[in-house]
Coordinates of C-alpha atoms and ligand atoms in Angstrom, one line a residue:
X1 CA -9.9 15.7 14.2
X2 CA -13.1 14.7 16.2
X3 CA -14.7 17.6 15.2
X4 CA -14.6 17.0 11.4
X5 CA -15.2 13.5 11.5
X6 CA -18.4 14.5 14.1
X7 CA -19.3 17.4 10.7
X8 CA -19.4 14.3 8.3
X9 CA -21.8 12.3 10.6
X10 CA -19.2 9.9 12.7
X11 CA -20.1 10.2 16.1
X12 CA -17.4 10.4 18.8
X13 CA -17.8 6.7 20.5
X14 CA -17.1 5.5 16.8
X15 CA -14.7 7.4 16.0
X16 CA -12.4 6.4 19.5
X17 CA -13.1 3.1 18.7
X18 CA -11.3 3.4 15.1
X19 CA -8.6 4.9 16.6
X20 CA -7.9 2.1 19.2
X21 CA -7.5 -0.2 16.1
X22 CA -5.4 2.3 14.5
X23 CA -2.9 2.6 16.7
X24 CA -2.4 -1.1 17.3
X25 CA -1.9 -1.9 13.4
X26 CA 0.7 0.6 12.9
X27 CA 3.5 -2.0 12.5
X28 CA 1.7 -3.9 9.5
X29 CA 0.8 -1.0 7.5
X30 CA 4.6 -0.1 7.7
X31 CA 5.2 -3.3 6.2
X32 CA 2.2 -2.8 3.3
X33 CA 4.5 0.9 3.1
X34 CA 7.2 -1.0 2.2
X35 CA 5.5 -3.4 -0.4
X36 CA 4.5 0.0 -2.1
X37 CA 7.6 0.8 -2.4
X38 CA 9.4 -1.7 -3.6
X39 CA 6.7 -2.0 -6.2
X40 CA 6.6 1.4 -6.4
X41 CA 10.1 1.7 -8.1
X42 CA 9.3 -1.6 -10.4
X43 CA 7.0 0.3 -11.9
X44 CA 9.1 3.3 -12.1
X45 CA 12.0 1.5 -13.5
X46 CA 9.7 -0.9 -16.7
X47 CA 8.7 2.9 -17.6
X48 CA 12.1 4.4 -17.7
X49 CA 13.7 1.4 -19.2
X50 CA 10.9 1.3 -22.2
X51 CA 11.6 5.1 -22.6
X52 CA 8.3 6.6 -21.4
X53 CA 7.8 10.1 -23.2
X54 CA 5.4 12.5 -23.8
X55 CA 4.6 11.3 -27.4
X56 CA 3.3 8.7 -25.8
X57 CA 0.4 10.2 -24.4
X58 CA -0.6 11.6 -27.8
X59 CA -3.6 8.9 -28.4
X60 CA -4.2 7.8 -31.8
X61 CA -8.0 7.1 -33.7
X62 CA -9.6 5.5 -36.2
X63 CA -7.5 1.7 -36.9
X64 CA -4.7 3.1 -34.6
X65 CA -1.9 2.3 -36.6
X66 CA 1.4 2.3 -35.6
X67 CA 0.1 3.7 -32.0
X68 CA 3.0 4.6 -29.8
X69 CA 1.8 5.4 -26.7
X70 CA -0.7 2.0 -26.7
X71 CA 2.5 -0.1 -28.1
X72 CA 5.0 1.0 -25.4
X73 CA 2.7 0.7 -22.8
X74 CA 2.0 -2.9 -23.9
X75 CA 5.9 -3.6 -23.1
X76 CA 5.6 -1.6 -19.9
X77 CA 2.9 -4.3 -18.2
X78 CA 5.3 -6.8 -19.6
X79 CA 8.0 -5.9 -18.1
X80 CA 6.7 -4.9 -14.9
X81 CA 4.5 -8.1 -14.6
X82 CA 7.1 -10.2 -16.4
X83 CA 5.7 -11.2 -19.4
X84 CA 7.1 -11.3 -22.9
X85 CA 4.1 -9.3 -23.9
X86 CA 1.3 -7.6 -23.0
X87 CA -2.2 -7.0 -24.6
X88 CA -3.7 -3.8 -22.7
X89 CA -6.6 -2.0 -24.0
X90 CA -10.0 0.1 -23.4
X91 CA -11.3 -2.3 -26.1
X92 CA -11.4 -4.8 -23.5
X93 CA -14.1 -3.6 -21.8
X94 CA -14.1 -5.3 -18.8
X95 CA -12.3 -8.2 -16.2
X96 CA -14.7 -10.8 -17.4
X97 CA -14.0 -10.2 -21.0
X98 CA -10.1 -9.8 -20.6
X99 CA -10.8 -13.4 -18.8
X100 CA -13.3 -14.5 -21.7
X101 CA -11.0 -13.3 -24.3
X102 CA -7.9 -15.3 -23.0
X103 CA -10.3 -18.0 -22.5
X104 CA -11.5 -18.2 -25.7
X105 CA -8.5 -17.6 -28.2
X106 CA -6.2 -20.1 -26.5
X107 CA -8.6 -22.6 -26.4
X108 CA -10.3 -24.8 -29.1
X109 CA -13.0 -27.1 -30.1
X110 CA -12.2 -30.9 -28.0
X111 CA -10.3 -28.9 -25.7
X112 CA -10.9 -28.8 -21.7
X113 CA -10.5 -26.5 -19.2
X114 CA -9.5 -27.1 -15.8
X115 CA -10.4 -25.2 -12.7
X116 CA -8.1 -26.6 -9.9
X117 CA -9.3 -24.2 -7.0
X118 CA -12.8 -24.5 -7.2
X119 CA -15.6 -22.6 -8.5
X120 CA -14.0 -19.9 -10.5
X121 CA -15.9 -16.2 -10.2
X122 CA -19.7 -15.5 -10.8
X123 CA -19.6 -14.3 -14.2
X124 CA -17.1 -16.8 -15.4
X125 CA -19.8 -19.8 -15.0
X126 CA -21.5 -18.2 -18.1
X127 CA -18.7 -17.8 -19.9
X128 CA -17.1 -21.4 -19.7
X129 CA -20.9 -22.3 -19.5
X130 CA -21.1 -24.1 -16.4
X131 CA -24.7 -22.4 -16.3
X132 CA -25.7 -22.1 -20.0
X133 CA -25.1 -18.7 -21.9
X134 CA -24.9 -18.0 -25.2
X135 CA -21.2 -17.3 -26.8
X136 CA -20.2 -19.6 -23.9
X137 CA -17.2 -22.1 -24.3
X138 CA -19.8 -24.9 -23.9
X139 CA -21.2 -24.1 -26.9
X140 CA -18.0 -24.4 -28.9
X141 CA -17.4 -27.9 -27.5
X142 CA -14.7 -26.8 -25.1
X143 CA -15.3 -28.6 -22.2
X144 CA -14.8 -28.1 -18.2
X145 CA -13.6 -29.9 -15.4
X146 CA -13.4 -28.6 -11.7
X147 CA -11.8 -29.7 -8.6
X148 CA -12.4 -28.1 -5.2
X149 CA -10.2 -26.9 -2.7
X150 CA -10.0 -29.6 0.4
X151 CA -11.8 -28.3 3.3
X152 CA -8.8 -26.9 5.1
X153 CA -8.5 -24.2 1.7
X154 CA -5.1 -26.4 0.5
X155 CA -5.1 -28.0 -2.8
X156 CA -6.7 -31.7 -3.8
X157 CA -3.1 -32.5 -5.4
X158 CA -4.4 -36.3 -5.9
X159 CA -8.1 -34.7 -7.1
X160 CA -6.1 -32.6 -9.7
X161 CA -3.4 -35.6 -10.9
X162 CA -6.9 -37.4 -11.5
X163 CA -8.9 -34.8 -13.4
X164 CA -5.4 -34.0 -16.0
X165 CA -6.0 -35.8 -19.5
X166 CA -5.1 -35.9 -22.9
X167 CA -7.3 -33.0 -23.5
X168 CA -6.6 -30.9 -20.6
X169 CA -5.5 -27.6 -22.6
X170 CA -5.3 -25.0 -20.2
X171 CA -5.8 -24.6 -16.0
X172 CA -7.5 -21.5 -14.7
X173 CA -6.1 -20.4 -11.3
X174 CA -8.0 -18.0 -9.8
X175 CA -5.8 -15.9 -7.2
X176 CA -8.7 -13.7 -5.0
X177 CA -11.4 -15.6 -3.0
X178 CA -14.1 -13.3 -5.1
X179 CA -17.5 -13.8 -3.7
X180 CA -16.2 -16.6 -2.2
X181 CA -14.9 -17.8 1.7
X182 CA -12.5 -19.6 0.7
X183 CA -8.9 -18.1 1.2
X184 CA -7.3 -16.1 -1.9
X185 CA -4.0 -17.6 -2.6
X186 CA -0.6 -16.2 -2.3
X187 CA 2.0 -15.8 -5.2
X188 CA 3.7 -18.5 -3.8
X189 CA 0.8 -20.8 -3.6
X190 CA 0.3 -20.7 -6.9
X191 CA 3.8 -21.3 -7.9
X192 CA 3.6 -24.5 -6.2
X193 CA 0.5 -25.2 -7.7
X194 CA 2.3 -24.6 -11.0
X195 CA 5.0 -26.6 -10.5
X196 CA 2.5 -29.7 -9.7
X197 CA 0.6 -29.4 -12.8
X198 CA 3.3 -28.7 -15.2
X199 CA 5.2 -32.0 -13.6
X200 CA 1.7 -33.9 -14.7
X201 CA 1.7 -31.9 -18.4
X202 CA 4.5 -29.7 -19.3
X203 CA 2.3 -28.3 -22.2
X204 CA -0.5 -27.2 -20.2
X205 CA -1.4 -23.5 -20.3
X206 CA -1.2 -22.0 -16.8
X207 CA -3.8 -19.3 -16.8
X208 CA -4.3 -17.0 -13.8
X209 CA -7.0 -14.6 -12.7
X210 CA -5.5 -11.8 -11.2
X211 CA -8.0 -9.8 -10.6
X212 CA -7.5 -7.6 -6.9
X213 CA -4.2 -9.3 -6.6
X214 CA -1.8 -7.1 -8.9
X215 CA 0.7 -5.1 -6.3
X216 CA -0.3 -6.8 -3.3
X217 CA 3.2 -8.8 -3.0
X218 CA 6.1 -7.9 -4.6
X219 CA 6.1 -11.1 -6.9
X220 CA 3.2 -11.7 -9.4
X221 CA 2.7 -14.8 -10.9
X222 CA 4.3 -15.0 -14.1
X223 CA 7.1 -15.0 -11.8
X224 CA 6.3 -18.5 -10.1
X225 CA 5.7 -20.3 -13.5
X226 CA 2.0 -18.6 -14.6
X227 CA 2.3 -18.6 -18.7
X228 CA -0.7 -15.8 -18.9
X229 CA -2.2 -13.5 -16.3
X230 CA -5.4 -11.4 -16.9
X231 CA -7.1 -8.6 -14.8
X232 CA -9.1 -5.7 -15.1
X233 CA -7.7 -1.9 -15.4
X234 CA -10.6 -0.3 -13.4
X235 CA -9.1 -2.6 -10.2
X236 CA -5.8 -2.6 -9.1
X237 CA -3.4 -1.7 -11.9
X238 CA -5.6 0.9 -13.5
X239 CA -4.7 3.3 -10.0
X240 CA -8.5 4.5 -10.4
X241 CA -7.6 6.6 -13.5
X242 CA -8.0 3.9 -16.3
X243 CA -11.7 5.0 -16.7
X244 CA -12.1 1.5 -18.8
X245 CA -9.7 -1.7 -19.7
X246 CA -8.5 -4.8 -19.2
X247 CA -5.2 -6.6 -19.6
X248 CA -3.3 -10.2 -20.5
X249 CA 0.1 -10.5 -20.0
X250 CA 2.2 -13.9 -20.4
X251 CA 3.6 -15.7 -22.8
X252 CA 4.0 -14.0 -26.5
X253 CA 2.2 -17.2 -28.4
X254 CA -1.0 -16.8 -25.4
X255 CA -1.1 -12.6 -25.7
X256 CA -0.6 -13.5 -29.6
X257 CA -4.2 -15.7 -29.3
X258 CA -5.8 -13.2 -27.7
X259 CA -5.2 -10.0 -30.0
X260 CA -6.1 -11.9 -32.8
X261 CA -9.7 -12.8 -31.2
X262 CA -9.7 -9.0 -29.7
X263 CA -9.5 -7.5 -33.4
X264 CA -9.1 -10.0 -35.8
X265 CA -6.9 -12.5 -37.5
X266 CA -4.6 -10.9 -39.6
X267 CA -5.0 -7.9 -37.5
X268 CA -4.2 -8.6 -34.4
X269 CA -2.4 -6.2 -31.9
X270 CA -1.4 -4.0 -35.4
X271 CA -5.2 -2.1 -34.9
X272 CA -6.9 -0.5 -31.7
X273 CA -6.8 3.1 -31.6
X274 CA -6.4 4.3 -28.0
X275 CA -8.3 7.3 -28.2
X276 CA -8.1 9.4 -25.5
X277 CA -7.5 7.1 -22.4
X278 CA -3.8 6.0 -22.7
X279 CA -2.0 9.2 -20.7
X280 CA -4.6 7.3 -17.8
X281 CA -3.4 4.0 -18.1
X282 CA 0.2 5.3 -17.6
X283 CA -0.9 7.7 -14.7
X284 CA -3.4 4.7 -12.8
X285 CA 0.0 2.2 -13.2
X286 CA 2.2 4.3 -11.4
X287 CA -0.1 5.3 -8.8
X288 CA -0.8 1.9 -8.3
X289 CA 1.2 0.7 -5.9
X290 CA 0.2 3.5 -3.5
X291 CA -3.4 2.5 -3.8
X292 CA -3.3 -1.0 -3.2
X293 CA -1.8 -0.2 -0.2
X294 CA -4.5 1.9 0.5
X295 CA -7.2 -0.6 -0.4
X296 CA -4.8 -3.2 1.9
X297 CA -4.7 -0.7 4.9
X298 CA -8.5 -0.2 4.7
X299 CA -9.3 -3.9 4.0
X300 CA -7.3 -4.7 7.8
X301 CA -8.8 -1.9 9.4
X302 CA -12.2 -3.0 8.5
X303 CA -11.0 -6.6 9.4
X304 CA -9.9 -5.5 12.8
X305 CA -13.3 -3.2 13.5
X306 CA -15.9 -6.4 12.5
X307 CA -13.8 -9.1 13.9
X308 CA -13.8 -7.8 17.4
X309 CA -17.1 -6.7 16.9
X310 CA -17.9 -10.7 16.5
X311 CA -18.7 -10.8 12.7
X312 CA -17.3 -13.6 11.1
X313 CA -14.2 -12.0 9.1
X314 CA -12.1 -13.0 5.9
X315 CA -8.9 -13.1 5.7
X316 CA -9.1 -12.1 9.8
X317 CA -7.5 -9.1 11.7
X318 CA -4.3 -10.9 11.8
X319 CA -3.8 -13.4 8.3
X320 CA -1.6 -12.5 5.7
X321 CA -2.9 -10.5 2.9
X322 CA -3.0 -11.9 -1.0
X323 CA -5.6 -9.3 -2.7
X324 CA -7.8 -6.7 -1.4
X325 CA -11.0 -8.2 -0.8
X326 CA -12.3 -7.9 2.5
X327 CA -15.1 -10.1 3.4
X328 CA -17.5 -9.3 6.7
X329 CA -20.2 -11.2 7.7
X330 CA -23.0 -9.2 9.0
X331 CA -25.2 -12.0 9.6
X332 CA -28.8 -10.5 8.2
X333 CA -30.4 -8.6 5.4
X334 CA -30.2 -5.3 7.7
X335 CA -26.8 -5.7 8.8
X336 CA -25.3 -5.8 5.0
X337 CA -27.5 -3.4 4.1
X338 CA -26.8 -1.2 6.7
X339 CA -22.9 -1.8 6.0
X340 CA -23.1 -0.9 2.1
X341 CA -25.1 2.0 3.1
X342 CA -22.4 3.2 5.5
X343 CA -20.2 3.3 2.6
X344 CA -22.1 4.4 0.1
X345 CA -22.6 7.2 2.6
X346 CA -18.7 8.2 3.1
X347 CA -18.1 8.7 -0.7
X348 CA -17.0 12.3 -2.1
X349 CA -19.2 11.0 -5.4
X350 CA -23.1 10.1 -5.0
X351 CA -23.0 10.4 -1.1
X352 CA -26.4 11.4 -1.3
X353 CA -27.8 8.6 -3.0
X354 CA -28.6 5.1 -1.1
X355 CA -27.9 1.6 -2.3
X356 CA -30.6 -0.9 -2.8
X357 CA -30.8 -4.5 -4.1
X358 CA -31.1 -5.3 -7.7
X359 CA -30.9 -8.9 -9.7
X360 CA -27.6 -7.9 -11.7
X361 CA -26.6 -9.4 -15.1
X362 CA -24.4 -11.8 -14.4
X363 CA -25.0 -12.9 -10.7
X364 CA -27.1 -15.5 -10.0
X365 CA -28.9 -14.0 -6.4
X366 CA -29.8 -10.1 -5.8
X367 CA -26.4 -7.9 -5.5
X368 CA -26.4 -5.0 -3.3
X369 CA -23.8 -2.4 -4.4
X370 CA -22.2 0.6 -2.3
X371 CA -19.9 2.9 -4.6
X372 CA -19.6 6.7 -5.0
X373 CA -17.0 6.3 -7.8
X374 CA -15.3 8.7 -10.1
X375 CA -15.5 5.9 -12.4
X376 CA -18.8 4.1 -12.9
X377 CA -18.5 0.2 -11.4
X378 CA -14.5 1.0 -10.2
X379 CA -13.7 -1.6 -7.5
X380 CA -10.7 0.0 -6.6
X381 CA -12.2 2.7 -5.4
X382 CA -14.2 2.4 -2.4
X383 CA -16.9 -0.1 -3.0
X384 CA -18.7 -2.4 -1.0
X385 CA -21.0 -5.5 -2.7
X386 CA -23.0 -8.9 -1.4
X387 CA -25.2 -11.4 -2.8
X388 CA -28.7 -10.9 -0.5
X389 CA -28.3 -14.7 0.7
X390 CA -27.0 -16.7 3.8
X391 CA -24.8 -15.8 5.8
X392 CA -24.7 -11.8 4.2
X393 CA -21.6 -11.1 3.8
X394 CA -20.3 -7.9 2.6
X395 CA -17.3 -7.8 0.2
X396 CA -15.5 -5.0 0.8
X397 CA -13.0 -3.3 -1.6
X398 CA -10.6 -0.8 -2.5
X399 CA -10.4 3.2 -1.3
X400 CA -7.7 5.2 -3.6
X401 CA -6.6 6.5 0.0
X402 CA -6.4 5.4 3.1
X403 CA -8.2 8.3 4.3
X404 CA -11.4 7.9 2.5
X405 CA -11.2 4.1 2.9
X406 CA -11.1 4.8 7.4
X407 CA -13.5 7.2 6.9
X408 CA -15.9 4.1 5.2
X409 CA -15.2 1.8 7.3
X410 CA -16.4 4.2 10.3
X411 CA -19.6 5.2 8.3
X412 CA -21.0 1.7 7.7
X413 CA -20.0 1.4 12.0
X414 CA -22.3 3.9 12.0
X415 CA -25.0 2.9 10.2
X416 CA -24.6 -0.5 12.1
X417 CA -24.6 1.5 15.2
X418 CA -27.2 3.6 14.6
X419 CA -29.7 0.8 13.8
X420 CA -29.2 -1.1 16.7
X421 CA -27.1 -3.6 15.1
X422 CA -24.2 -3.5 17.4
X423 CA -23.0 -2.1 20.8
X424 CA -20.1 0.4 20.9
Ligands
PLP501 C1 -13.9 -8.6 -10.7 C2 -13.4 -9.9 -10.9 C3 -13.7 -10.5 -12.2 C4 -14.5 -9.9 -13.2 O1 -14.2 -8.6 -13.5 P1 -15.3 -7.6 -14.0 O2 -14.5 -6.4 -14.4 O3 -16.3 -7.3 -12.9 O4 -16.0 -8.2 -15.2 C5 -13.2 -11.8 -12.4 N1 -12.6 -12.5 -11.4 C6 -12.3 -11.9 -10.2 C7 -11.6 -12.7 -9.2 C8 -12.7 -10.7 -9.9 O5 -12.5 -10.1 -8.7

């Protein structure tokens, strides 16, 4: 084992000290094991209870009438997430627009928006227009309202009961940190967040971001109260197959909203050929489960590794996990960049190639970006990204196996070894 490790470039004092950490997490990644399969057989069981053929694999083109595959895969997410219905489609090209989309059709002119966890994700402040964009909801007279997180990560429950009026339309509950610190919140969490708001307004649309949380627990939110969940296919449920696509799920009046803005009124979910990508969809949904595990195992090994090498770590070595996000902070410029190198550098796509800085559309600071994808931009797949700004911190995602995502984690080691950052 040594040997091949020592053939990609791992040398042997990094190597034993991975192994060390290994060893001692064997009893949690039993448990992820068991997550998988539990969630594993959901998924197993919405496809054989909507009748999952081979016809539906066909594809369709041009308006995309009457598109089997696309339709029953639609009731698939629903029933696996629990929705009444489902809205998935390579015409949604991305997380942000499945987020803007579902944003923007269930909300209208005079209406507000309500972020009760803080700052919602970097690309959404353009889209709500908390900085000002074009398109953005700001622009359409849809105002915003935000209330932090306390300090200890629980929620402002009097904060919230303050900031709930008249025109308060919908809530937007975002379930992963992002490129935050803060922590990402569990299925239950949420629920109980939920439960507080719809005591304050009953009517109030409950809308959660679910991006890098889908198969991480065995409940999801639309479970604990959510009426609408939206996410992106090229994370989590898209099993690094879906090569493009995002989804909402939820309630069949919110889904209903968001086809109509998707296509067009009238239209709705009736049009939207799915070309050749749907036989991916089905294929990245059931491999899933097995890949968020992988992302999880790799996201606590990396944890354990940083932690005890004293960089500040998020969730730590020992929290419980709610989405696959790993944060490290490497404390300077060289030590992230040395990280996303290291990861760039363990990929079997683009291993050659080294990452480098670059003001990205979207983000407000300079991005660095470590992926060697199959599919261009796929967090799911082993990727590693920071802002270049205090305290450098390295977000660090995904791995379709567990294999590839240790092997990673031991490359940016050495990367961080090999320039002097840290002492093996
Ligand atoms: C990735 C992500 C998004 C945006 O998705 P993109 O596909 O990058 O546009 C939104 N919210 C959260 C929490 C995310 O992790």
């Amino acid at each position: 084992m040594e040997a091949i490790y020592q053939k990609l470039g791992i040398d042997e004092k990094v190597f034993l000290y991975g192994q060390k950490f290994e060893r001692e997490l064997k009893e949690r990644f039993e448990e992820i094991d068991r997550t998988a399969e539990y969630n594993q057989l959901k998924v197993i069981h919405a496809m054989q209870s909507h009748r999952v053929s081979a016809e539906c694999f066909m594809g369709s083109s041009g308006y995309g009438y009457n598109d089997m595959g696309r339709d029953t895969l639609e009731e698939v997410y629903a029933a696996c997430f629990h929705g009444e219905a489902a809205l998935v489609r390579p015409q949604i090209t991305c997380g942000t627009h499945a987020l803007a989309l579902a944003l923007m059709s269930n909300l209208r002119p005079g209406d507000e928006v309500l972020s009760p966890v803080g700052k919602p994700y970097d690309t959404l402040e353009e889209v709500i227009g908390i900085r000002p964009s074009k398109g953005s909801l700001a622009e359409y007279g849809i105002t915003y309202r935000q209330v932090d997180l306390l300090s200890d990560g629980t929620f402002d429950l009097e904060g919230i009961r303050k900031a709930i009026h008249e025109r308060t339309k919908l809530i937007t509950i975002q379930r992963s940190k992002g490129y935050q610190t803060r922590p990402t919140l569990s299925v239950a969490q949420i629920g109980e967040l939920i439960a507080y708001v719809k005591k304050i307004k009953p009517d109030v649309i409950c809308m959660v971001d679910n991006c890098y949380g889908e198969f991480v627990e065995q409940r999801e939110p639309l479970e604990v109260g959510a009426d609408m969940i939206v996410g992106s296919l090229i994370k989590n449920p898209g099993g690094g197959l879906a090569p493009i696509g995002g989804y909402i799920v939820g309630k069949k009046a919110c889904v209903d909203n968001a086809a109509y803005r998707l296509t067009s009124p009238g239209l709705g979910k009736e049009v939207g050929a799915s070309l050749g990508v749907i036989q991916s969809f089905y294929q990245g949904l059931f491999l899933a489960p097995t890949v968020t595990a992988s992302a999880l195992k790799s996201a606590i090994f990396a944890a354990n590794i940083y932690e005890s090498l004293g960089f500040p770590v998020i969730p730590d070595s020992r929290e419980s996990r709610h989405d696959i996000i790993q944060a490290v902070t490497l404390k300077s410029p060289e030590g992230l960049i040395a990280f996303c190198k290291g990861i760039q550098a363990a990929a079997p796509v683009d291993s050659h190639v080294t990452p480098e800085p670059w003001v990205m559309p979207g983000y407000d600071d300079e991005v660095i970006m470590a992926a060697g994808a199959f599919v261009q931009g796929s967090s799911i797949e082993l990727s590693a990204d920071g802002p270049l700004r205090e305290p450098y911190t390295a977000y660090f995602q995904g791995g379709l196996t567990w294999y590839h995502g240790k092997l990673g984690i031991l490359m940016s080691l050495q990367k961080l070894y090999e320039a002097g950052l840290v002492i093996l």
